mmCIF file of C-alpha atoms and ligand atoms in Angstrom:
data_model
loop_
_atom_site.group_PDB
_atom_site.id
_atom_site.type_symbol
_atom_site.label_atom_id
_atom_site.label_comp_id
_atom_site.label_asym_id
_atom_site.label_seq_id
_atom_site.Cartn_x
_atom_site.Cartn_y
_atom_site.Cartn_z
ATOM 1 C CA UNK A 1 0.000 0.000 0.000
ATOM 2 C CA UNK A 2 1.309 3.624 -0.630
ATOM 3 C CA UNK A 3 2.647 5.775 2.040
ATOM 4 C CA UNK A 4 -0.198 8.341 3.775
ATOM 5 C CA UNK A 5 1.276 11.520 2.912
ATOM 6 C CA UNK A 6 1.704 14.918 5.116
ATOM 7 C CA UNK A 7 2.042 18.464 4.118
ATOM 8 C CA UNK A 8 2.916 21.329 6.439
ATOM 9 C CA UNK A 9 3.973 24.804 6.175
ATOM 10 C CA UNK A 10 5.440 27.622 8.280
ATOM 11 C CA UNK A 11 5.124 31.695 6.912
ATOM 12 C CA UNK A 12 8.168 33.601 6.212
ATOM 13 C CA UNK A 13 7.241 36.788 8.341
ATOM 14 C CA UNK A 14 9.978 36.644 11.424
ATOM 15 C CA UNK A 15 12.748 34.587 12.961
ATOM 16 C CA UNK A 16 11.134 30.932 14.286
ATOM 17 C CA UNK A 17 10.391 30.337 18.089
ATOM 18 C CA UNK A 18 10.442 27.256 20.126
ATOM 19 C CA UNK A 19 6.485 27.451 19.851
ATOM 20 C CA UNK A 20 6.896 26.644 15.964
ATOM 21 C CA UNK A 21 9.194 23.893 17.153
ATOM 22 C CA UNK A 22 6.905 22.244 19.321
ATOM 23 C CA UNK A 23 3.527 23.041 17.886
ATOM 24 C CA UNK A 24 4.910 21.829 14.549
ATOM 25 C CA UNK A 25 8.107 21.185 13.372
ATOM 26 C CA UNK A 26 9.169 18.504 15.918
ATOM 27 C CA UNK A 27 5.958 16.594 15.294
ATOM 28 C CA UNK A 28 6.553 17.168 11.089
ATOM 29 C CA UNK A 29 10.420 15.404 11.873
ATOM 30 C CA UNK A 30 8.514 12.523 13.704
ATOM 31 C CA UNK A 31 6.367 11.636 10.651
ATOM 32 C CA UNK A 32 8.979 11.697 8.388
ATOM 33 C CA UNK A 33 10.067 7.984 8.326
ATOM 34 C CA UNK A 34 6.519 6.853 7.975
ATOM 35 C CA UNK A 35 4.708 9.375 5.923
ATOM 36 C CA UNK A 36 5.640 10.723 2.704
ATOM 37 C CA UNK A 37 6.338 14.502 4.001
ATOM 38 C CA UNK A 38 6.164 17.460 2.273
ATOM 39 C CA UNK A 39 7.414 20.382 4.139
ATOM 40 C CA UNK A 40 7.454 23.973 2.522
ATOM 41 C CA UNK A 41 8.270 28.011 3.779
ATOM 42 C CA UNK A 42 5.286 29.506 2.690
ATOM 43 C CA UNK A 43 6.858 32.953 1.184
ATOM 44 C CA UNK A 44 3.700 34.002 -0.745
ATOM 45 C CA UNK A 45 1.501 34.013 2.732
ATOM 46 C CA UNK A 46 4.336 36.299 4.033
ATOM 47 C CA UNK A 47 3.268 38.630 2.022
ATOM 48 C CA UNK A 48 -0.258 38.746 3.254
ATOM 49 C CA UNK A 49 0.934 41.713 5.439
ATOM 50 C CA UNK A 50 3.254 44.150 4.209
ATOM 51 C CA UNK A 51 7.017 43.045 4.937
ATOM 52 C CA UNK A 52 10.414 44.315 3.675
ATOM 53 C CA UNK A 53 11.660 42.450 0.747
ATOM 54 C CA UNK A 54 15.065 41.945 1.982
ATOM 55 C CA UNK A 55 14.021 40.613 5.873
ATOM 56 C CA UNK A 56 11.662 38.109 3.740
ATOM 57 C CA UNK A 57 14.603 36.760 1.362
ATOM 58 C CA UNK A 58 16.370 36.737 4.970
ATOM 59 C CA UNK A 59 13.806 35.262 6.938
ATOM 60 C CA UNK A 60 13.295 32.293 4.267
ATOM 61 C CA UNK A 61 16.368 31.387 4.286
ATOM 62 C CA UNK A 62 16.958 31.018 8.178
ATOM 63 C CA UNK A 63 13.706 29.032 8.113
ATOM 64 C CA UNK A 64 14.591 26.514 5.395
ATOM 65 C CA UNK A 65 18.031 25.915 7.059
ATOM 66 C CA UNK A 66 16.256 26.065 10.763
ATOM 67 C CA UNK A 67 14.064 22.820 9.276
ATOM 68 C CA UNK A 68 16.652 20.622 8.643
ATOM 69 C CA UNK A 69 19.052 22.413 11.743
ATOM 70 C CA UNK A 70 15.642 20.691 13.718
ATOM 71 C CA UNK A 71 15.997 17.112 12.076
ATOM 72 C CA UNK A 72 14.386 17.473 8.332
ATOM 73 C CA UNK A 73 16.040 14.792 6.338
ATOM 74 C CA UNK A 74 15.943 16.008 2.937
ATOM 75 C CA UNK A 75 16.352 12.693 1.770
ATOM 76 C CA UNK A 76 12.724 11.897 2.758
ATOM 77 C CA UNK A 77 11.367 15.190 3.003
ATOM 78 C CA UNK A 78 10.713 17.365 0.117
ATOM 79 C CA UNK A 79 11.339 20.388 1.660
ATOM 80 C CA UNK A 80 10.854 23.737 -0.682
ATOM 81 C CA UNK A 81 9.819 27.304 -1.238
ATOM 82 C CA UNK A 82 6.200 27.735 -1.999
ATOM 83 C CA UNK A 83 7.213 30.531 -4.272
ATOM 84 C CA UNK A 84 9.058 27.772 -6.571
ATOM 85 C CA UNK A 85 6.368 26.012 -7.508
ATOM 86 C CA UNK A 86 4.145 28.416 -9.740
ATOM 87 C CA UNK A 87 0.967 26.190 -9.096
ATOM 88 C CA UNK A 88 0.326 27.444 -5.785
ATOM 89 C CA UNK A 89 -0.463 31.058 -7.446
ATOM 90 C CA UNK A 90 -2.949 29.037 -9.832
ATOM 91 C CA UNK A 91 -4.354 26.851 -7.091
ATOM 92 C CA UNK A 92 -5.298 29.709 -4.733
ATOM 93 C CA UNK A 93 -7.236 31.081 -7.387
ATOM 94 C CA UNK A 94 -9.358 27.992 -8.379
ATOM 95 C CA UNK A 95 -10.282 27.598 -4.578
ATOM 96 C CA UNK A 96 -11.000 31.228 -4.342
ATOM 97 C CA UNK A 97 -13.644 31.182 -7.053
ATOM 98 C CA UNK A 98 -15.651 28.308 -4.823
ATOM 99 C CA UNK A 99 -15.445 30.290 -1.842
ATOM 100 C CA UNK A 100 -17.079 33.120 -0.517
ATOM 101 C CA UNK A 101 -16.525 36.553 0.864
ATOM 102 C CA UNK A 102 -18.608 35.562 4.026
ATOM 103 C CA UNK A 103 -17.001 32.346 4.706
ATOM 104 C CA UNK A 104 -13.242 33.742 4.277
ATOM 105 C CA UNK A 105 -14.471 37.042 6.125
ATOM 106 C CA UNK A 106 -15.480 34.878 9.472
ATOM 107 C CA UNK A 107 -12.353 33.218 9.674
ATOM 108 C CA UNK A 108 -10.532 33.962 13.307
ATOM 109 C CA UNK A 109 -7.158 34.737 12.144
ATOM 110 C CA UNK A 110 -8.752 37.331 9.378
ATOM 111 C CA UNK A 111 -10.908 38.822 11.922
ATOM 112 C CA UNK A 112 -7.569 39.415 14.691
ATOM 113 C CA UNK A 113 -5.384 41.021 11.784
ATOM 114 C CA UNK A 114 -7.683 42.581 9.705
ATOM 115 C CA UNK A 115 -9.211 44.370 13.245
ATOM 116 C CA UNK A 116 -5.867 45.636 14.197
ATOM 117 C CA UNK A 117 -5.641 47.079 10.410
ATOM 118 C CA UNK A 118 -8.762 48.467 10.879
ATOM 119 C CA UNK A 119 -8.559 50.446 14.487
ATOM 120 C CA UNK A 120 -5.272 51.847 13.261
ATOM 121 C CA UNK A 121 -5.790 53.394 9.165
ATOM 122 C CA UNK A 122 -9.483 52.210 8.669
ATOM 123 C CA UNK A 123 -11.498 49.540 6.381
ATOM 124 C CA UNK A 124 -10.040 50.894 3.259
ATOM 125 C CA UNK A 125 -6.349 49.250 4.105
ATOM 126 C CA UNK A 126 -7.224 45.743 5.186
ATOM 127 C CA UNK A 127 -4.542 44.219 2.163
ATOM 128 C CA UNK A 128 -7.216 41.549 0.061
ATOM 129 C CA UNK A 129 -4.261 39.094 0.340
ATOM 130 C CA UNK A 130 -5.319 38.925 3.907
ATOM 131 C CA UNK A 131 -8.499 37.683 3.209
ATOM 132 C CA UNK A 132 -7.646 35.102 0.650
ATOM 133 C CA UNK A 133 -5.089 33.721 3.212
ATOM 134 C CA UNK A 134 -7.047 30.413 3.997
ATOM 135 C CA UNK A 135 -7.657 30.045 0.079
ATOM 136 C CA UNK A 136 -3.532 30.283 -0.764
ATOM 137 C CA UNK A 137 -3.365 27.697 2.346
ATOM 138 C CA UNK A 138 -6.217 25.237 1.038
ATOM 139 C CA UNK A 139 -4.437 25.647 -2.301
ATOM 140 C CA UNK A 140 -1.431 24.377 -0.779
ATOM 141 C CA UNK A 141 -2.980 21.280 1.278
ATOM 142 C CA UNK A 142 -5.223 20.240 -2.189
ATOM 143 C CA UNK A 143 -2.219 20.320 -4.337
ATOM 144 C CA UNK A 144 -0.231 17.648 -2.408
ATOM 145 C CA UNK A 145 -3.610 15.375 -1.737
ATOM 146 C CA UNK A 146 -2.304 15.383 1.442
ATOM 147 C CA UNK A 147 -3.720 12.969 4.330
ATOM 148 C CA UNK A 148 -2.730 14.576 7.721
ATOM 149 C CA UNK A 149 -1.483 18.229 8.165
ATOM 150 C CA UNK A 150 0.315 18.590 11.502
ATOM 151 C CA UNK A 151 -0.045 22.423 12.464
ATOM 152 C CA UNK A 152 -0.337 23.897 15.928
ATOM 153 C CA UNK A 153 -3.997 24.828 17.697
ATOM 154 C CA UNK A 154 -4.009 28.364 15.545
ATOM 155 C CA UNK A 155 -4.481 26.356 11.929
ATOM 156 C CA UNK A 156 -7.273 24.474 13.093
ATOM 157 C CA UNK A 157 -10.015 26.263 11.465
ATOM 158 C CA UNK A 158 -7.878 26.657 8.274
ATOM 159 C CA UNK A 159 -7.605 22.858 8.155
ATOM 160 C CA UNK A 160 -11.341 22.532 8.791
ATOM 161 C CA UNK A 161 -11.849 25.286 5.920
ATOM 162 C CA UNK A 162 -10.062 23.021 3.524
ATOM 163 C CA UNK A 163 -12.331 19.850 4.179
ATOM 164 C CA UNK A 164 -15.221 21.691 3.419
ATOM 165 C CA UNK A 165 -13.587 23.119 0.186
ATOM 166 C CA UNK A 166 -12.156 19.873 -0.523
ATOM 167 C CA UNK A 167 -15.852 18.179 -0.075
ATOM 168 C CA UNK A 168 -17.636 21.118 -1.796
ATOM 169 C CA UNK A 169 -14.951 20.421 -4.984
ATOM 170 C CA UNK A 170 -15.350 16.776 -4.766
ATOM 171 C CA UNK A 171 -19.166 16.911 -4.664
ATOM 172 C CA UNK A 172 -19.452 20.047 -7.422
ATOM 173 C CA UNK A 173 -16.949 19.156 -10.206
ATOM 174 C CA UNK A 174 -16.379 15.244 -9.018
ATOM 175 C CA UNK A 175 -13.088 15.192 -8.321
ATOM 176 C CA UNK A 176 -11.269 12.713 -5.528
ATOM 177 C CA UNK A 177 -9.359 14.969 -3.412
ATOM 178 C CA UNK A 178 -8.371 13.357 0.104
ATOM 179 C CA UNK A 179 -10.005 14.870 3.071
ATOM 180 C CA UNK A 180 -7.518 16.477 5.045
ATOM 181 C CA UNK A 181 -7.076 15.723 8.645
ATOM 182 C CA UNK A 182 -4.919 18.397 11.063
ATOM 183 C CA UNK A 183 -2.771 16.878 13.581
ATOM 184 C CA UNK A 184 -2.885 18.556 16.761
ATOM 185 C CA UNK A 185 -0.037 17.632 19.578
ATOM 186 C CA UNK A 186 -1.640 16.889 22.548
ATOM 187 C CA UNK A 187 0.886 18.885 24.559
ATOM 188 C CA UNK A 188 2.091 21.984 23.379
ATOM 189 C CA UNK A 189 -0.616 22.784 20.101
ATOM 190 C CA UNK A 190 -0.630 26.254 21.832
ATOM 191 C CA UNK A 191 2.534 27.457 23.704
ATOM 192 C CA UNK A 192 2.300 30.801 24.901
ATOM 193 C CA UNK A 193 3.951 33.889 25.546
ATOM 194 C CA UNK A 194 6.571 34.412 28.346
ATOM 195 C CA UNK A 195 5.595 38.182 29.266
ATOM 196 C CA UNK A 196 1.833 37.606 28.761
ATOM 197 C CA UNK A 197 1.077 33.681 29.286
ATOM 198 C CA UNK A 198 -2.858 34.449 28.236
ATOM 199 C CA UNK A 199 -1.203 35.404 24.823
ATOM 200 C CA UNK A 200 0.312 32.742 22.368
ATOM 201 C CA UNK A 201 4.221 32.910 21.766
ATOM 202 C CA UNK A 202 4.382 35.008 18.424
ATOM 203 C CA UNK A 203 7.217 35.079 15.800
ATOM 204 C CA UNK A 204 5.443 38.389 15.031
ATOM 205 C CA UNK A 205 5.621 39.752 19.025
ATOM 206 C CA UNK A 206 6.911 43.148 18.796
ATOM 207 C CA UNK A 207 8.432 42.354 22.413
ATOM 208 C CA UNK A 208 11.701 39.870 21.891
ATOM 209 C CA UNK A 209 11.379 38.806 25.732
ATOM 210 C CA UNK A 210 7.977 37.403 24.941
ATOM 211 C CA UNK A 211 9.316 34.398 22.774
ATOM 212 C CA UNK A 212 12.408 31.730 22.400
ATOM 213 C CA UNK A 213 13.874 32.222 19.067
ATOM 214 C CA UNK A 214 15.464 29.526 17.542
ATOM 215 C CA UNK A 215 18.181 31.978 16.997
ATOM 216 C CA UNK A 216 18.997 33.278 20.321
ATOM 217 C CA UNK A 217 21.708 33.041 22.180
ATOM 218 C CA UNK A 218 21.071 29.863 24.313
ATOM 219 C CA UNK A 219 22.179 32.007 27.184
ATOM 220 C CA UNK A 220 19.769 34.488 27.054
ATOM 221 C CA UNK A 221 17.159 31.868 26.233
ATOM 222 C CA UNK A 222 17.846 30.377 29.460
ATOM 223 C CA UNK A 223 17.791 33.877 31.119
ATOM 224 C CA UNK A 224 14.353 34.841 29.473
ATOM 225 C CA UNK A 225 13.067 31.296 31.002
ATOM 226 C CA UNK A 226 13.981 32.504 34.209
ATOM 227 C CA UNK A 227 12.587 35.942 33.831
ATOM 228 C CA UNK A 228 9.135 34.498 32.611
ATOM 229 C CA UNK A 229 5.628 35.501 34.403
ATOM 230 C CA UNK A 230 4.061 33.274 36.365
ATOM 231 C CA UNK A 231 1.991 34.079 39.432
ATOM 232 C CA UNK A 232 2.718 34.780 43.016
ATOM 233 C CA UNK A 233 1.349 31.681 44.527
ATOM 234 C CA UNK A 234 4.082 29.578 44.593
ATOM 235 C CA UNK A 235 2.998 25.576 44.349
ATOM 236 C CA UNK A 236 3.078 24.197 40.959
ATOM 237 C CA UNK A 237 -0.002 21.758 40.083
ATOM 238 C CA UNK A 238 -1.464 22.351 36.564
ATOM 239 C CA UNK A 239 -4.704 25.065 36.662
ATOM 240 C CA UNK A 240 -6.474 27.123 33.868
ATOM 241 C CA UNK A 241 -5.462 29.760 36.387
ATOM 242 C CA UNK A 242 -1.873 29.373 36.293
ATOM 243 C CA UNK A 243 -1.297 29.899 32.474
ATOM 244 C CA UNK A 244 2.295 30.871 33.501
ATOM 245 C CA UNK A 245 3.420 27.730 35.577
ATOM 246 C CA UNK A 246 1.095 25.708 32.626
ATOM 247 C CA UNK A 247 2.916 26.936 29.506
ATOM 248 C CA UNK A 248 6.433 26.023 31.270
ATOM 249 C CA UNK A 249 4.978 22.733 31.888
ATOM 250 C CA UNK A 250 3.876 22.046 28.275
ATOM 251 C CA UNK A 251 7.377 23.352 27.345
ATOM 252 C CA UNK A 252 9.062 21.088 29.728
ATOM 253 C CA UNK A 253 7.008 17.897 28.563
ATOM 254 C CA UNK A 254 7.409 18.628 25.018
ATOM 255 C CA UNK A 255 10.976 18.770 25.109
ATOM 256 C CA UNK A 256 11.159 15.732 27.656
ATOM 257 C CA UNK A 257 8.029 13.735 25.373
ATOM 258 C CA UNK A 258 6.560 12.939 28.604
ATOM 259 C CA UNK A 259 2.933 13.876 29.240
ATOM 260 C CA UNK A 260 1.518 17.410 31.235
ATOM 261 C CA UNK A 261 0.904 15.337 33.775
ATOM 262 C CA UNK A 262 4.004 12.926 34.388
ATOM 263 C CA UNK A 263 5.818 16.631 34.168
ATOM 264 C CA UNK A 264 2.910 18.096 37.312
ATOM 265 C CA UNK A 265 4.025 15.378 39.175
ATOM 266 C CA UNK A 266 7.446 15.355 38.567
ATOM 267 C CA UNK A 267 7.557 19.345 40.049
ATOM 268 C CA UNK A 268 5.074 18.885 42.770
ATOM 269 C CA UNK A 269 7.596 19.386 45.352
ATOM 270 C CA UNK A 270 9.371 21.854 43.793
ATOM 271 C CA UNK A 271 9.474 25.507 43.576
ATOM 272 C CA UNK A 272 9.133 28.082 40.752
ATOM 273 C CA UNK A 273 12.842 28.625 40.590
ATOM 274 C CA UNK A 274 13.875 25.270 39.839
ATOM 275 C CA UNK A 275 11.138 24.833 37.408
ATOM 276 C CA UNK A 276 12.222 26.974 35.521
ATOM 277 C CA UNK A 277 15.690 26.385 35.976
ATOM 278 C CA UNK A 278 14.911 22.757 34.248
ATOM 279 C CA UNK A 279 13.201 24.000 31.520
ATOM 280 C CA UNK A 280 15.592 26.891 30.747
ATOM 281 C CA UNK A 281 18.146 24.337 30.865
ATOM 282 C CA UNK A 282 16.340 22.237 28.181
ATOM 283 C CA UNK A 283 15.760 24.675 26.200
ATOM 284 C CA UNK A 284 19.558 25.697 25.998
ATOM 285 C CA UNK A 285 20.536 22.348 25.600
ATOM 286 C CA UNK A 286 17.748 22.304 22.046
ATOM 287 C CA UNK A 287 19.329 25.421 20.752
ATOM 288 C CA UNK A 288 22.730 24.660 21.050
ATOM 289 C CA UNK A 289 22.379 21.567 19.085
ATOM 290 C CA UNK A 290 19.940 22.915 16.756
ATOM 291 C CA UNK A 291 22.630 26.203 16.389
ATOM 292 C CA UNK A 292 25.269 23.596 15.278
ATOM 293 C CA UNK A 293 23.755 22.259 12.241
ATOM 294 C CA UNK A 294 22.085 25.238 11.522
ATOM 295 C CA UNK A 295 25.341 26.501 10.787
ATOM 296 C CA UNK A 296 26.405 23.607 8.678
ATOM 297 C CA UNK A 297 23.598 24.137 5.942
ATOM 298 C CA UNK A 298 22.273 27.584 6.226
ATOM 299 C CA UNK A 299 24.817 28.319 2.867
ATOM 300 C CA UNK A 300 23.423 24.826 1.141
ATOM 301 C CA UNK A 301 20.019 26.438 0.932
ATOM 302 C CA UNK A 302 20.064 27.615 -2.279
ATOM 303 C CA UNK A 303 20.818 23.888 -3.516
ATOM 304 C CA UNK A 304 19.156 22.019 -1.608
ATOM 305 C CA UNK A 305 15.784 23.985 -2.371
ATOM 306 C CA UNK A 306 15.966 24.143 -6.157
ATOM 307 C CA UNK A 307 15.460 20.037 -5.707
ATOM 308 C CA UNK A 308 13.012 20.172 -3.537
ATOM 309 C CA UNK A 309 11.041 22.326 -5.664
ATOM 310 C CA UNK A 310 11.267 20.536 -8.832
ATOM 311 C CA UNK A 311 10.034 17.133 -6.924
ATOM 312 C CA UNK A 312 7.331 19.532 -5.056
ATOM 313 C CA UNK A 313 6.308 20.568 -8.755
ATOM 314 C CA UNK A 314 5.431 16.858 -10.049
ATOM 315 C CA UNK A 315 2.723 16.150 -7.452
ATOM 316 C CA UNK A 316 1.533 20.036 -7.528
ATOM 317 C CA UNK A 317 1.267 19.695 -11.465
ATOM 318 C CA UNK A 318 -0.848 16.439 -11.283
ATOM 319 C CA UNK A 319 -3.254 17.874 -8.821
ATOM 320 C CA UNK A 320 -3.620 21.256 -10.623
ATOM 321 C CA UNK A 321 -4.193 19.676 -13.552
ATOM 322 C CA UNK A 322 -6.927 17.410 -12.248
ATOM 323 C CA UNK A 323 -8.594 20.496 -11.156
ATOM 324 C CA UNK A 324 -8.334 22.309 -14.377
ATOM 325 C CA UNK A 325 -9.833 19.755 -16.310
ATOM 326 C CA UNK A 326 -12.771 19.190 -13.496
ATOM 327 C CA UNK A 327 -13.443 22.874 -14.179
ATOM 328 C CA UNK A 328 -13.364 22.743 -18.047
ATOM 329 C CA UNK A 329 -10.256 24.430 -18.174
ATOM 330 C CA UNK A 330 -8.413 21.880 -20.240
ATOM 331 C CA UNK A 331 -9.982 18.592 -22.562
ATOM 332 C CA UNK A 332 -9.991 15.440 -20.651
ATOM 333 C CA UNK A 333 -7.128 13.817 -23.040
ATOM 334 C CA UNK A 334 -4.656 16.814 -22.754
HETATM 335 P P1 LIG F 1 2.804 29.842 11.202
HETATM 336 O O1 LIG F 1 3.984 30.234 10.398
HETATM 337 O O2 LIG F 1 2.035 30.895 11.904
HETATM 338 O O3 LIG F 1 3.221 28.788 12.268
HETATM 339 C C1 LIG F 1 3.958 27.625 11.912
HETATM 340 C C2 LIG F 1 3.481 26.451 12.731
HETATM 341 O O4 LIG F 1 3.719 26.710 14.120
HETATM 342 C C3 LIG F 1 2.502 26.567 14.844
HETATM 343 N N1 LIG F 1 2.462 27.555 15.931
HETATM 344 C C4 LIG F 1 2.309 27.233 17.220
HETATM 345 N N2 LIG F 1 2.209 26.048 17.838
HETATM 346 C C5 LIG F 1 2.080 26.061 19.199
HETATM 347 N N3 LIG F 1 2.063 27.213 19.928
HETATM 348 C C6 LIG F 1 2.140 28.426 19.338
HETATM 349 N N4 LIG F 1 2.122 29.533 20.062
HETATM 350 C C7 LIG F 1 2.286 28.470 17.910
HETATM 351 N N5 LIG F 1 2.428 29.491 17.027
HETATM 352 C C8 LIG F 1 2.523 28.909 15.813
HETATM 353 C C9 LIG F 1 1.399 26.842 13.827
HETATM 354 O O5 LIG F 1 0.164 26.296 14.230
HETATM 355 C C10 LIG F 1 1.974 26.201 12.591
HETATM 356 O O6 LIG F 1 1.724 24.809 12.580
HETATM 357 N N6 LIG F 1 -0.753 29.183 7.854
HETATM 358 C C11 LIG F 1 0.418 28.518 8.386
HETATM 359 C C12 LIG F 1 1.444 28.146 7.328
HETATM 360 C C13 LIG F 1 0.876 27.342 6.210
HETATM 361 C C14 LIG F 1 0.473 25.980 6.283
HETATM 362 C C15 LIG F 1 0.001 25.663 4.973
HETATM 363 C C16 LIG F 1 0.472 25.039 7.302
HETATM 364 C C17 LIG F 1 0.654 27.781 4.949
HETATM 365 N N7 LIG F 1 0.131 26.781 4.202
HETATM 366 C C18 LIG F 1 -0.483 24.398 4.685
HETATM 367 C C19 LIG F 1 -0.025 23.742 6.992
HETATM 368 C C20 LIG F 1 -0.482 23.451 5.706
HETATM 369 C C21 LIG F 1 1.080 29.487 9.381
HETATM 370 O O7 LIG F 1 1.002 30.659 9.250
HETATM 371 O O8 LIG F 1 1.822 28.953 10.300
#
């Protein structure tokens, strides 16, 4: 029987955190052997928001190296720049012509960023990229026929928006796209931010103490650890009202694949300080061996992405052309 196959994507728009780590990339390098993985930087949604050309060729880059610097073996991962493969720009706009204004317009993420557009310049600036963001995303899941997507909490509803286009393309035009399924983690789908632990951990924070880059200097990684909020309370048991000690929990058992629980009980007897004294300490220990490689590939990008894009581009071209014909684009036989 063929291999199940997973697609998963992270945007180009800032440096990666440990939060992308552990809501997705970690979980992406434990599929690899058993699923056929495709694994892309998704450059074009980068530009949903306005960003500087030369941080996004930067930013990329860092990410594409950062993959395999986190244990992406691009001998069973095609691993690429959506940019590279031209049929993403086509997909998006199939989808978005069997989708509607009202559907794209309730999605969460749309209604946070376009909102924040809005109570700062006004209606008239909300970039339309923005709301086609979900389409350029189902665009990317349909054109791999992928099986399971493995995102973080946040992509949920995008993942849900693509079975329902999938369905409504199936039904409408009878085609046989899969029906995606997300992955969630159990622990760690929503790691959140160390200054504001009701917030999730943001690679577009404006504050730099809020998040671990995967970049930092495993030094001050460990310090920002230690100068995370918590609460004042000072016993550590898990608690919707403790987001603080609960996020450096979910870190902890992450990084140690042991469950929220085995980690609770684990720090019962503890206090704050050594908690996060053992998860700073983890977290160093990640970076510096994720810094290492990093360093070994981050000038083999170039290369090692122009091959991943021309495999990407087989399966893309099959699926885009399935669609094309469904929708009387081309003749059956061409
Ligand atoms: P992006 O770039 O925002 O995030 C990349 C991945 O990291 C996860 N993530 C988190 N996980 C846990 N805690 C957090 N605080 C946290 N923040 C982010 C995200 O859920 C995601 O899995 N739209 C996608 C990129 C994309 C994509 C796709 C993904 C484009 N096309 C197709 C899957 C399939 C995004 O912006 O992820």
């Amino acid at each position: 029987m063929d291999k199940k196959r997973i697609l998963s994507g992270i945007t180009a728009t800032g440096k990666l955190t440990l939060a992308n780590y552990i809501g997705a990339i970690k979980n992406i390098v434990n599929f690899q052997d058993e699923y056929e993985s495709y694994v892309f930087i998704a450059d074009l949604h980068a530009l949903t928001l306005p960003i500087d050309p030369k941080q996004l060729n930067e930013n990329k880059k860092n990410i594409y190296a950062l993959f395999i610097a986190c244990g992406i073996d691009i001998n069973k991962t095609t691993l690429f720049f959506q940019s590279d493969v031209m049929e993403h720009g086509m997909m998006n706009w199939l989808i978005a012509t069997n989708t509607t204004i009202g559907e794209l317009s309730r999605m969460t993420q749309f209604k946070d960023k376009s909102q924040k557009i809005r109570t700062s310049n006004g209606m008239e600036t909300i970039p339309t990229g923005l709301l086609m963001y979900p389409t350029l995303m189902a665009g990317d899941i349909l054109l791999y026929d992928a099986d399971l997507i493995p995102v973080g909490a946040d992509q949920k509803q995008h993942v849900e928006l693509t079975r329902n286009i999938a369905q409504r393309l199936n039904n409408k035009f009878k085609t046989d796209f899969k029906i995606p399924q997300p992955y969630i983690p159990e622990v760690g789908a929503r790691i959140m931010s160390l200054s504001d632990p009701t917030k999730k951990m943001s690679k577009s924070d404006s504050n730099e103490k809020s998040a671990i880059y995967l970049l930092d200097d495993p030094e001050i990684a460990y310090k920002k650890i230690l100068k995370a909020v918590t609460d004042s309370e000072g016993n550590i048991y898990l608690s919707d009202t403790k987001p603080g000690i609960k996020n450096l929990l979910s870190i902890y058992s992450a990084l140690k694949n042991i469950s929220l629980l085995q980690a609770e009980k684990y720090f019962k007897d503890k206090n704050y300080g050594e908690l996060k004294t053992e998860v700073g300490i983890s977290i160093k220990d990640l970076l510096t061996q994720i810094q290492k490689k990093y360093n070994e590939v981050i000038n083999k990008v170039d290369e090692y992405a122009k091959n991943g894009a021309k495999k990407a581009q087989i399966l893309a071209n099959k699926n885009l052309m399935k669609l094309m014909k469904a929708l009387g684009l081309k003749n059956e036989n061409k």
